Amino acid sequence: MRVLVVEDDRNLREQLVAALGDAGYAVDQADNGEDGQFLGETEPYDLVILDLGLPKVDGLTVLKNWRAGGRAMPVLILSARDRWSEKVEGLDLGANDYVTKPFHMGELLARVRANVRRTTDHASSVLECGDLQLNTATGQVLVNGQPIKLTAYQYKVLDYLMHHRGRIVSRSELIEKIYAQDHERDSNTIEVFIGILRRKIGADRIVTEKGLGYRLVNPAEGG
Ligand code: CA
């Protein structure tokens, strides 16, 4: 899952980037509205955290421009406590959620998870596929009740496949969703991650759709 943080307060931005990175998201960042708007128009984010008071272009204008341009990714706005009218305007312009500053990082991460879930149609923070379970709140993965250890990138791949269970996910889509913008990308590593995941969770859970990509299935259901 890939997230964009648009926030001009450097301290807060770095805290957000670190916390989201620790939680398993690939994170891009912008410190002004112009760069943020451009990234949101050109990169495929699963969620954006958007501050409203931004240099160059303010957050509400950025949001308005994204929605006018058909960009539908979930947007969580950060607003100051006393600016209730901004929240209303933000929601009316198509924001999905808001958090008031100052906030607890735990609450923000929970809201990020909830909004990503809503857009991918999952009701619970524990994603399940047969006896494979991935807890998006704790990062724990269980196979048949037994915890398995995954590296950060193996987790990112499995997390994305679990969120999109049953659907074919192409290699290029995986690459765009597990790496931040400035990360060197090598499509061969996806095959390596898939190979390792198959060994750890069971080979028949990830089906290769020739020429198209991968699909996470529940072998007990026959796909
Ligand atoms: Ca600001």
Coordinates of C-alpha atoms and ligand atoms in Angstrom, one line a residue:
M1 CA 0.0 0.0 0.0
R2 CA 1.4 3.4 -1.0
V3 CA 0.7 6.6 0.9
L4 CA 1.5 10.3 0.2
V5 CA 2.1 12.7 3.0
V6 CA 1.6 16.4 2.1
E7 CA 2.7 18.5 5.1
D8 CA 4.9 21.6 5.3
D9 CA 5.7 21.2 9.0
R10 CA 9.0 19.3 8.7
N11 CA 9.0 17.8 12.1
L12 CA 5.4 16.4 11.8
R13 CA 6.0 15.3 8.2
E14 CA 9.1 13.3 9.3
Q15 CA 7.1 11.7 12.2
L16 CA 4.3 10.7 9.8
V17 CA 6.7 9.3 7.2
A18 CA 8.5 7.3 9.9
A19 CA 5.4 6.0 11.5
L20 CA 3.7 5.0 8.2
G21 CA 6.9 3.4 7.0
D22 CA 7.1 1.3 10.3
A23 CA 3.5 0.3 9.7
G24 CA 4.4 -1.2 6.4
Y25 CA 3.4 1.5 3.9
A26 CA 5.5 2.8 1.0
V27 CA 5.5 6.5 1.7
D28 CA 6.1 9.5 -0.5
Q29 CA 6.2 13.1 0.8
A30 CA 5.8 16.7 -0.3
D31 CA 6.3 19.9 1.7
N32 CA 4.1 22.1 -0.4
G33 CA 0.8 22.0 -2.2
E34 CA 2.2 22.3 -5.7
D35 CA 4.5 19.2 -5.4
G36 CA 1.8 17.4 -3.5
Q37 CA -0.8 18.0 -6.1
F38 CA 1.5 16.8 -8.9
L39 CA 2.4 13.6 -7.1
G40 CA -1.3 12.9 -6.4
E41 CA -2.1 13.5 -10.1
T42 CA 0.7 11.2 -11.4
E43 CA 1.3 8.4 -8.8
P44 CA -1.1 5.7 -7.8
Y45 CA -1.7 6.2 -4.1
D46 CA -3.9 4.1 -1.8
L47 CA -4.3 7.0 0.5
V48 CA -3.2 10.7 0.9
I49 CA -2.6 12.6 4.1
L50 CA -3.2 16.2 3.3
D51 CA -2.4 19.2 5.5
L52 CA -4.7 22.2 4.7
G53 CA -2.3 25.1 5.4
L54 CA 0.4 24.6 2.8
P55 CA 2.7 26.9 0.9
K56 CA 2.2 27.6 -2.9
V57 CA -1.2 25.9 -3.1
D58 CA -3.4 25.4 -0.1
G59 CA -4.7 21.9 0.8
L60 CA -8.4 22.5 0.0
T61 CA -7.4 23.7 -3.5
V62 CA -5.2 20.7 -4.0
L63 CA -8.1 18.4 -3.0
K64 CA -10.5 20.3 -5.3
N65 CA -8.2 19.9 -8.2
W66 CA -7.6 16.2 -7.6
R67 CA -11.4 15.5 -7.5
A68 CA -12.1 17.7 -10.5
G69 CA -9.4 15.7 -12.4
G70 CA -11.0 12.4 -11.4
R71 CA -8.5 11.3 -8.8
A72 CA -10.5 9.3 -6.4
M73 CA -8.0 8.0 -3.8
P74 CA -9.0 8.3 -0.2
V75 CA -7.8 11.6 1.3
L76 CA -7.5 12.2 5.1
I77 CA -7.1 15.9 5.9
L78 CA -5.1 17.3 8.8
S79 CA -6.7 20.4 10.2
A80 CA -6.2 22.8 13.1
R81 CA -8.5 22.5 16.0
D82 CA -10.3 25.8 15.7
R83 CA -10.9 25.5 11.9
W84 CA -14.2 23.6 11.9
S85 CA -15.4 25.3 8.7
E86 CA -12.3 23.9 6.9
K87 CA -13.2 20.4 7.9
V88 CA -16.7 20.9 6.6
E89 CA -15.4 22.3 3.4
G90 CA -12.8 19.5 3.1
L91 CA -15.5 16.8 3.5
D92 CA -17.7 18.6 1.0
L93 CA -14.9 18.7 -1.5
G94 CA -14.4 15.0 -1.2
A95 CA -12.1 14.3 1.7
N96 CA -12.8 10.9 3.3
D97 CA -11.8 11.7 6.8
Y98 CA -10.0 14.2 8.9
V99 CA -7.8 14.4 12.0
T100 CA -7.4 17.5 14.1
K101 CA -4.0 18.6 15.2
P102 CA -2.4 17.7 17.5
F103 CA -3.3 14.0 17.2
H104 CA -2.0 10.7 18.5
M105 CA -0.1 8.8 15.9
G106 CA -2.0 5.6 16.9
E107 CA -5.3 7.3 16.0
L108 CA -4.0 8.5 12.7
L109 CA -2.7 5.1 11.8
A110 CA -6.0 3.5 12.7
R111 CA -7.8 6.0 10.5
V112 CA -5.4 5.3 7.6
R113 CA -6.1 1.5 8.0
A114 CA -9.9 2.1 8.2
N115 CA -9.9 4.3 5.0
V116 CA -7.8 1.8 3.0
R117 CA -10.1 -1.0 4.2
R118 CA -13.2 0.9 3.2
T119 CA -11.9 1.4 -0.4
T120 CA -10.9 -2.2 -0.7
D121 CA -14.1 -3.5 0.9
H122 CA -12.8 -5.1 4.1
A123 CA -14.8 -4.7 7.3
S124 CA -12.1 -5.8 9.8
S125 CA -8.5 -4.9 10.4
V126 CA -7.7 -8.6 10.3
L127 CA -7.7 -9.8 6.7
E128 CA -8.4 -13.4 6.1
C129 CA -8.1 -15.9 3.3
G130 CA -8.9 -19.3 4.5
D131 CA -6.6 -20.0 7.4
L132 CA -4.2 -17.3 6.3
Q133 CA -4.6 -14.2 8.5
L134 CA -2.9 -10.8 8.2
N135 CA -3.5 -8.3 11.0
T136 CA -3.1 -4.9 9.5
A137 CA -3.0 -3.3 13.0
T138 CA -0.2 -5.4 14.4
G139 CA 1.5 -6.7 11.3
Q140 CA 1.2 -10.2 12.4
V141 CA 0.7 -13.0 9.9
L142 CA -0.7 -16.4 10.8
V143 CA -0.9 -19.5 8.8
N144 CA -3.2 -22.1 10.4
G145 CA -2.8 -20.3 13.7
Q146 CA 1.0 -20.3 13.5
P147 CA 2.8 -16.9 13.3
I148 CA 5.2 -16.6 10.3
K149 CA 8.0 -14.1 9.9
L150 CA 8.2 -11.9 6.9
T151 CA 10.6 -9.1 5.9
A152 CA 9.2 -5.6 5.3
Y153 CA 8.9 -6.1 1.6
Q154 CA 7.5 -9.6 1.8
Y155 CA 4.9 -8.2 4.1
K156 CA 4.1 -5.3 1.8
V157 CA 3.5 -7.7 -1.1
L158 CA 1.3 -10.0 1.0
D159 CA -0.6 -7.1 2.5
Y160 CA -1.5 -5.7 -1.0
L161 CA -2.5 -9.2 -2.3
M162 CA -4.7 -9.7 0.8
H163 CA -6.4 -6.4 0.4
H164 CA -7.1 -7.3 -3.2
R165 CA -7.8 -11.0 -2.6
G166 CA -9.2 -12.9 -5.6
R167 CA -8.3 -10.2 -8.1
I168 CA -5.4 -10.4 -10.5
V169 CA -2.6 -8.1 -9.5
S170 CA 0.0 -7.4 -12.1
R171 CA 3.7 -7.2 -11.4
S172 CA 3.9 -3.5 -12.3
E173 CA 1.0 -2.8 -10.0
L174 CA 2.8 -4.5 -7.1
I175 CA 6.0 -2.5 -7.9
E176 CA 4.1 0.8 -7.8
K177 CA 2.4 -0.1 -4.5
I178 CA 5.3 -1.5 -2.5
Y179 CA 8.1 1.0 -3.4
A180 CA 8.1 4.7 -2.6
Q181 CA 8.8 7.1 -5.5
D182 CA 12.6 7.5 -4.9
H183 CA 13.2 3.8 -4.5
E184 CA 15.0 1.9 -7.2
R185 CA 12.6 -0.6 -8.8
D186 CA 13.4 -4.0 -10.2
S187 CA 10.5 -6.1 -11.4
N188 CA 12.5 -9.3 -10.9
T189 CA 12.5 -8.8 -7.2
I190 CA 8.7 -9.2 -7.2
E191 CA 9.1 -12.8 -8.5
V192 CA 11.6 -13.4 -5.7
F193 CA 9.2 -12.1 -3.1
I194 CA 6.4 -14.2 -4.5
G195 CA 8.6 -17.3 -4.4
I196 CA 9.5 -16.7 -0.8
L197 CA 5.9 -16.0 0.2
R198 CA 4.8 -19.2 -1.5
R199 CA 7.3 -21.1 0.6
K200 CA 6.1 -19.4 3.8
I201 CA 2.3 -19.4 3.3
G202 CA 1.8 -22.3 1.0
A203 CA 2.5 -22.5 -2.8
D204 CA -1.1 -23.0 -3.8
R205 CA -2.3 -19.7 -2.2
I206 CA -0.7 -17.5 -4.8
V207 CA -1.7 -18.4 -8.4
T208 CA 0.3 -17.1 -11.3
E209 CA -2.0 -15.9 -14.1
K210 CA 0.3 -16.2 -17.1
G211 CA 1.1 -12.8 -18.6
L212 CA -1.2 -11.0 -16.2
G213 CA 0.0 -11.3 -12.7
Y214 CA -0.8 -13.0 -9.4
R215 CA -4.0 -13.8 -7.6
L216 CA -4.3 -14.7 -3.9
V217 CA -6.8 -17.5 -3.4
N218 CA -8.1 -19.8 -0.7
P219 CA -7.1 -23.3 -1.9
A220 CA -9.8 -24.8 0.3
E221 CA -12.4 -22.9 -1.7
G222 CA -10.8 -24.0 -5.0
G223 CA -9.9 -20.4 -5.7
Ligands
CA1 CA 0.7 23.5 7.5

